[in-house]
Amino acid sequence: VEARGIEGVGAGALGQTASRVWVEVYLRPLAWRCLRYREAKAGLLQSPRELSPKWLYDERGSRLFEEITRQPEYYPTRREREILSARAGDVARLTRARWLVELGSGASKKTRLLLDALRDEGTLEGFTPFDVSEEMLRGSSKRLAWDYPSLQVHGVVGDFEQHLSVLPRHGRRLLALLGGTLGNFKPGERARFLGAIRASMGPEDFFLLGSDLLKETSTLEAAYNDAAGVTAAFNLNVLEVLNRELGAGFVPSQFQHVARFDAEHGWIEMLLRAKRAQRVRISSLQASVSFAEGETLRTEVSTKFDRDALTRELTQAGFARLADWTDDRGDFWLTLWSTGRATD
Ligand code: SAH
Ligand code: AVI
């Protein structure tokens, strides 16, 4: 693991923020790169072809996701912000957390509502953003330390599936997984992920989960096919990541963005569909991948939940629900969980 402060921060007030920001990076070692290569190789060569959604979040992909959240069709961010604006105070009162840990933190914008509420409650000491996207995490850590003058920021650059166990333990914590990110896991992976979150928690910790709910197909499909084409650019950017990181020869203009609701699984699936038959060389995998015309590569699923079914999943993973809130339209669901073990 590489651990260092935020570099490039000058003297004066910014120098003072530097002493409160610490970022640990778990994604540099060779073992991580090998694992990522193996995963990509298996996914690209299997049928149907599929990649882990983490390939979407290089620096450009992370910025494009932020742009998606501002599109009129993409409702989840606005609905979750609406709930947090009304309910962050309740979360702070119920948890009295000293440390907020955000899993898949991205730009950590809505997070500020939680930080404000915990600060007003008088319990907040620090924040841990945890994300696979290093550039985004470093930028948001710096901004938060600047805007919250007494906040300790201890960031962790890591992978949900590998590095939950290294999350710092600083007193009573609130772990937050916002934005509907749980929906990007398929059922088996989701159960493992929830189990790992639960296992990483002490008896005094809490878990705050933001989940997107099932609704009309037209609303769901519009959210992943915005008119400005930002989601399409986000999806196609994966090919640039593969070209750069794996020495692949994808030509993005030869693929089309597809996002459609799969009612059987209750998820939106995001695909790249080959416009014509083609063979793509992937140098670092010493392999070539052939696509027939119309053949797809799945880049993400985004599950839309039924409240009762999701409650059963969380209960099976060992969580006990303390509170839940929805927005005015009932589109999005924020739930607060404990480990079910007695605290004080
Ligand atoms: N929580 C934010 C961002 C959601 S986007 C919001 O609500 O707006 C999903 C985030 O999860 C991205 O920042 C992405 O980089 C991160 N992510 C995706 N896969 C990950 C993985 N396997 N491990 C860690 N972070 C991951
Ligand atoms: C991060 N995640 C919850 C987003 C979603 O809606 O599943 C990612 C995304 N993909 C396309 N648009 C947004």
Coordinates of N, CA and C in Angstrom, one line a residue, residues 74-187:
Y74 N -31.9 12.0 -15.6 CA -31.3 11.1 -14.5 C -31.7 11.6 -13.2
Y75 N -32.9 11.0 -12.7 CA -33.5 11.4 -11.5 C -32.9 11.0 -10.2
P76 N -32.1 9.8 -10.1 CA -31.7 9.3 -8.8 C -31.0 10.2 -7.9
T77 N -30.0 11.0 -8.5 CA -29.2 11.9 -7.7 C -30.1 13.0 -7.1
R78 N -31.0 13.5 -7.9 CA -31.9 14.6 -7.3 C -32.8 14.1 -6.2
R79 N -33.3 12.9 -6.5 CA -34.3 12.3 -5.5 C -33.5 12.0 -4.2
E80 N -32.3 11.5 -4.3 CA -31.6 11.1 -3.1 C -31.2 12.4 -2.3
R81 N -30.8 13.5 -3.1 CA -30.5 14.7 -2.5 C -31.7 15.3 -1.7
E82 N -32.8 15.1 -2.4 CA -34.1 15.6 -1.7 C -34.3 14.9 -0.3
I83 N -34.1 13.6 -0.3 CA -34.3 12.9 0.9 C -33.2 13.3 2.0
L84 N -32.0 13.4 1.5 CA -30.9 13.8 2.4 C -31.1 15.2 3.0
S85 N -31.6 16.1 2.1 CA -31.8 17.5 2.6 C -32.8 17.5 3.8
A86 N -33.8 16.6 3.6 CA -34.8 16.6 4.7 C -34.4 15.8 5.9
R87 N -33.6 14.7 5.7 CA -33.4 13.7 6.7 C -32.0 13.6 7.3
A88 N -31.0 14.3 6.8 CA -29.7 14.1 7.3 C -29.6 14.4 8.8
G89 N -30.4 15.3 9.3 CA -30.5 15.6 10.7 C -30.9 14.4 11.5
D90 N -31.9 13.7 11.0 CA -32.4 12.5 11.6 C -31.3 11.5 11.7
V91 N -30.6 11.3 10.6 CA -29.5 10.3 10.5 C -28.4 10.7 11.6
A92 N -28.1 12.0 11.7 CA -27.1 12.4 12.6 C -27.6 12.1 14.1
R93 N -28.8 12.4 14.4 CA -29.3 12.2 15.7 C -29.4 10.7 16.1
L94 N -29.8 9.9 15.1 CA -29.9 8.5 15.4 C -28.5 7.8 15.5
T95 N -27.5 8.3 14.8 CA -26.2 7.6 14.8 C -25.2 8.3 15.7
R96 N -25.2 9.6 15.8 CA -24.2 10.4 16.6 C -22.8 9.9 16.2
A97 N -22.6 9.7 14.9 CA -21.3 9.1 14.4 C -20.2 10.1 14.5
R98 N -19.0 9.6 14.8 CA -17.8 10.4 14.8 C -17.1 10.4 13.5
W99 N -17.3 9.4 12.7 CA -16.6 9.2 11.5 C -17.5 8.8 10.4
L100 N -17.5 9.5 9.3 CA -18.4 9.1 8.1 C -17.5 8.4 7.1
V101 N -17.8 7.2 6.7 CA -17.1 6.4 5.6 C -18.0 6.3 4.4
E102 N -17.6 6.8 3.3 CA -18.5 6.7 2.1 C -17.9 5.8 1.1
L103 N -18.6 4.7 0.8 CA -18.2 3.7 -0.1 C -18.6 4.0 -1.5
G104 N -17.6 4.1 -2.4 CA -17.9 4.6 -3.8 C -18.3 6.1 -3.7
S105 N -17.3 6.9 -3.2 CA -17.6 8.2 -2.8 C -17.7 9.2 -4.0
G106 N -17.1 8.9 -5.1 CA -17.1 9.8 -6.3 C -16.7 11.2 -5.9
A107 N -17.6 12.2 -6.3 CA -17.3 13.6 -6.0 C -17.7 14.0 -4.6
S108 N -18.4 13.1 -3.8 CA -18.8 13.4 -2.4 C -19.6 14.7 -2.3
K109 N -20.5 14.9 -3.2 CA -21.3 16.2 -3.1 C -22.4 16.1 -2.2
K110 N -23.3 15.0 -2.3 CA -24.5 14.9 -1.4 C -24.0 14.6 0.0
T111 N -22.8 14.1 0.1 CA -22.2 13.7 1.4 C -22.1 14.9 2.3
R112 N -22.0 16.1 1.7 CA -21.9 17.4 2.5 C -23.1 17.5 3.4
L113 N -24.2 17.1 2.9 CA -25.5 17.2 3.8 C -25.3 16.4 5.0
L114 N -24.7 15.2 4.9 CA -24.4 14.3 6.1 C -23.3 14.9 7.0
L115 N -22.3 15.4 6.3 CA -21.2 16.1 7.1 C -21.7 17.3 7.9
D116 N -22.6 18.1 7.3 CA -23.1 19.3 7.9 C -24.0 18.8 9.1
A117 N -24.8 17.8 8.9 CA -25.7 17.4 10.0 C -24.9 16.8 11.2
L118 N -23.9 16.0 10.9 CA -23.0 15.4 12.0 C -22.2 16.5 12.7
R119 N -21.8 17.5 11.9 CA -21.1 18.6 12.5 C -22.1 19.4 13.5
D120 N -23.3 19.6 13.0 CA -24.3 20.3 13.8 C -24.6 19.5 15.1
E121 N -24.6 18.2 14.9 CA -24.9 17.3 16.1 C -23.7 17.3 17.1
G122 N -22.6 17.8 16.6 CA -21.4 18.0 17.5 C -20.6 16.7 17.7
T123 N -20.8 15.7 16.8 CA -20.1 14.5 16.9 C -19.0 14.3 15.9
L124 N -19.0 15.0 14.8 CA -18.2 14.7 13.6 C -16.7 15.0 13.9
E125 N -15.8 14.0 13.6 CA -14.4 14.2 13.6 C -13.7 14.0 12.3
G126 N -14.2 13.0 11.5 CA -13.5 12.7 10.3 C -14.3 12.1 9.2
F127 N -13.7 12.0 8.1 CA -14.4 11.4 6.9 C -13.4 10.5 6.1
T128 N -13.9 9.4 5.7 CA -13.1 8.5 4.8 C -13.9 8.3 3.5
P129 N -13.4 9.0 2.4 CA -13.9 8.6 1.1 C -13.2 7.3 0.6
F130 N -14.0 6.4 0.1 CA -13.4 5.1 -0.4 C -13.8 5.0 -1.9
D131 N -12.9 4.9 -2.8 CA -13.3 4.8 -4.2 C -12.1 4.1 -5.0
V132 N -12.5 3.6 -6.1 CA -11.5 3.0 -7.0 C -10.9 4.1 -7.9
S133 N -11.5 5.2 -8.0 CA -11.1 6.3 -8.8 C -10.2 7.3 -8.0
E134 N -8.8 7.2 -8.2 CA -7.9 7.9 -7.4 C -8.0 9.4 -7.6
E135 N -8.1 9.8 -8.9 CA -8.0 11.3 -9.2 C -9.2 12.0 -8.5
M136 N -10.4 11.3 -8.7 CA -11.6 11.9 -8.1 C -11.5 12.0 -6.6
L137 N -11.0 10.9 -6.0 CA -10.9 10.9 -4.5 C -9.9 11.9 -4.0
R138 N -8.8 12.1 -4.7 CA -7.9 13.1 -4.2 C -8.5 14.5 -4.3
G139 N -9.1 14.8 -5.4 CA -9.7 16.1 -5.6 C -10.8 16.4 -4.6
S140 N -11.7 15.4 -4.4 CA -12.8 15.7 -3.4 C -12.3 15.7 -2.0
S141 N -11.2 15.0 -1.7 CA -10.6 15.0 -0.3 C -10.1 16.4 0.0
K142 N -9.4 17.0 -1.0 CA -8.8 18.3 -0.9 C -9.9 19.3 -0.7
R143 N -10.9 19.3 -1.5 CA -12.0 20.3 -1.4 C -12.7 20.2 -0.1
L144 N -12.9 19.0 0.4 CA -13.7 18.8 1.7 C -12.8 19.3 2.9
A145 N -11.5 19.0 2.8 CA -10.7 19.5 3.9 C -10.6 21.0 3.9
W146 N -10.7 21.6 2.8 CA -10.7 23.1 2.6 C -12.0 23.7 3.2
D147 N -13.1 23.0 2.9 CA -14.4 23.6 3.2 C -14.8 23.2 4.7
Y148 N -14.2 22.2 5.3 CA -14.5 21.8 6.7 C -13.2 21.9 7.5
P149 N -13.0 23.1 8.1 CA -11.7 23.4 8.6 C -11.2 22.5 9.8
S150 N -12.1 21.8 10.5 CA -11.6 20.9 11.5 C -11.8 19.4 11.2
L151 N -12.1 19.1 9.9 CA -12.3 17.7 9.6 C -11.0 17.0 9.2
Q152 N -10.9 15.8 9.8 CA -9.8 14.9 9.4 C -10.3 14.1 8.1
V153 N -9.5 14.1 7.1 CA -9.9 13.3 5.9 C -8.9 12.2 5.6
H154 N -9.3 11.0 5.8 CA -8.5 9.8 5.6 C -9.0 9.0 4.4
G155 N -8.6 9.3 3.2 CA -9.1 8.6 2.1 C -8.5 7.3 1.8
V156 N -9.3 6.4 1.2 CA -8.7 5.1 0.8 C -9.1 4.8 -0.7
V157 N -8.1 4.6 -1.5 CA -8.3 4.2 -2.9 C -8.2 2.7 -3.0
G158 N -9.4 2.1 -3.2 CA -9.4 0.6 -3.2 C -10.6 0.1 -3.9
D159 N -10.7 -1.2 -3.9 CA -11.8 -1.9 -4.6 C -12.8 -2.5 -3.6
F160 N -14.1 -2.4 -3.8 CA -15.1 -2.9 -2.9 C -14.8 -4.4 -2.6
E161 N -14.4 -5.1 -3.6 CA -14.3 -6.6 -3.4 C -13.0 -7.0 -2.7
Q162 N -12.0 -6.1 -2.6 CA -10.7 -6.5 -2.1 C -10.4 -5.8 -0.8
H163 N -10.9 -4.6 -0.6 CA -10.2 -3.7 0.4 C -11.1 -3.2 1.5
L164 N -12.3 -3.7 1.7 CA -13.2 -3.2 2.7 C -12.6 -3.4 4.1
S165 N -11.8 -4.5 4.2 CA -11.2 -4.8 5.6 C -10.2 -3.8 6.0
V166 N -9.7 -3.0 5.1 CA -8.6 -2.0 5.5 C -9.2 -0.7 5.9
L167 N -10.5 -0.6 5.8 CA -11.1 0.8 6.1 C -10.8 1.2 7.5
P168 N -10.4 2.4 7.7 CA -10.0 2.8 9.1 C -11.1 2.8 10.1
R169 N -10.7 2.5 11.3 CA -11.7 2.4 12.4 C -11.4 3.6 13.3
H170 N -12.3 4.5 13.4 CA -12.1 5.7 14.2 C -13.4 5.9 15.0
G171 N -13.6 5.2 16.1 CA -14.8 5.4 16.9 C -16.0 5.0 16.2
R172 N -17.1 5.5 16.6 CA -18.4 5.1 16.1 C -18.6 5.7 14.6
R173 N -18.8 4.7 13.7 CA -18.7 5.1 12.3 C -20.1 5.0 11.6
L174 N -20.3 5.9 10.6 CA -21.5 5.7 9.7 C -20.9 5.4 8.4
L175 N -21.2 4.1 7.9 CA -20.8 3.7 6.6 C -21.9 4.1 5.6
A176 N -21.7 4.8 4.5 CA -22.7 5.2 3.6 C -22.4 4.6 2.2
L177 N -23.5 4.1 1.6 CA -23.4 3.6 0.2 C -24.5 4.3 -0.5
L178 N -24.2 5.4 -1.2 CA -25.3 6.2 -1.8 C -25.4 6.0 -3.3
G179 N -26.4 6.7 -3.8 CA -26.5 6.9 -5.3 C -27.1 5.7 -6.0
G180 N -27.4 4.6 -5.3 CA -27.9 3.4 -5.9 C -26.8 2.5 -6.3
T181 N -25.6 2.7 -5.8 CA -24.4 1.9 -6.2 C -24.6 0.4 -5.9
L182 N -25.4 0.1 -4.9 CA -25.6 -1.4 -4.6 C -26.2 -2.1 -5.8
G183 N -27.0 -1.3 -6.5 CA -27.7 -1.9 -7.7 C -26.7 -2.3 -8.8
N184 N -25.5 -1.9 -8.8 CA -24.5 -2.2 -9.8 C -23.9 -3.6 -9.6
F185 N -24.3 -4.3 -8.4 CA -23.9 -5.6 -8.2 C -25.0 -6.6 -8.6
K186 N -24.6 -7.8 -9.1 CA -25.6 -8.8 -9.4 C -25.9 -9.6 -8.1
P187 N -27.1 -10.3 -8.0 CA -27.5 -10.8 -6.7 C -26.4 -11.6 -5.9

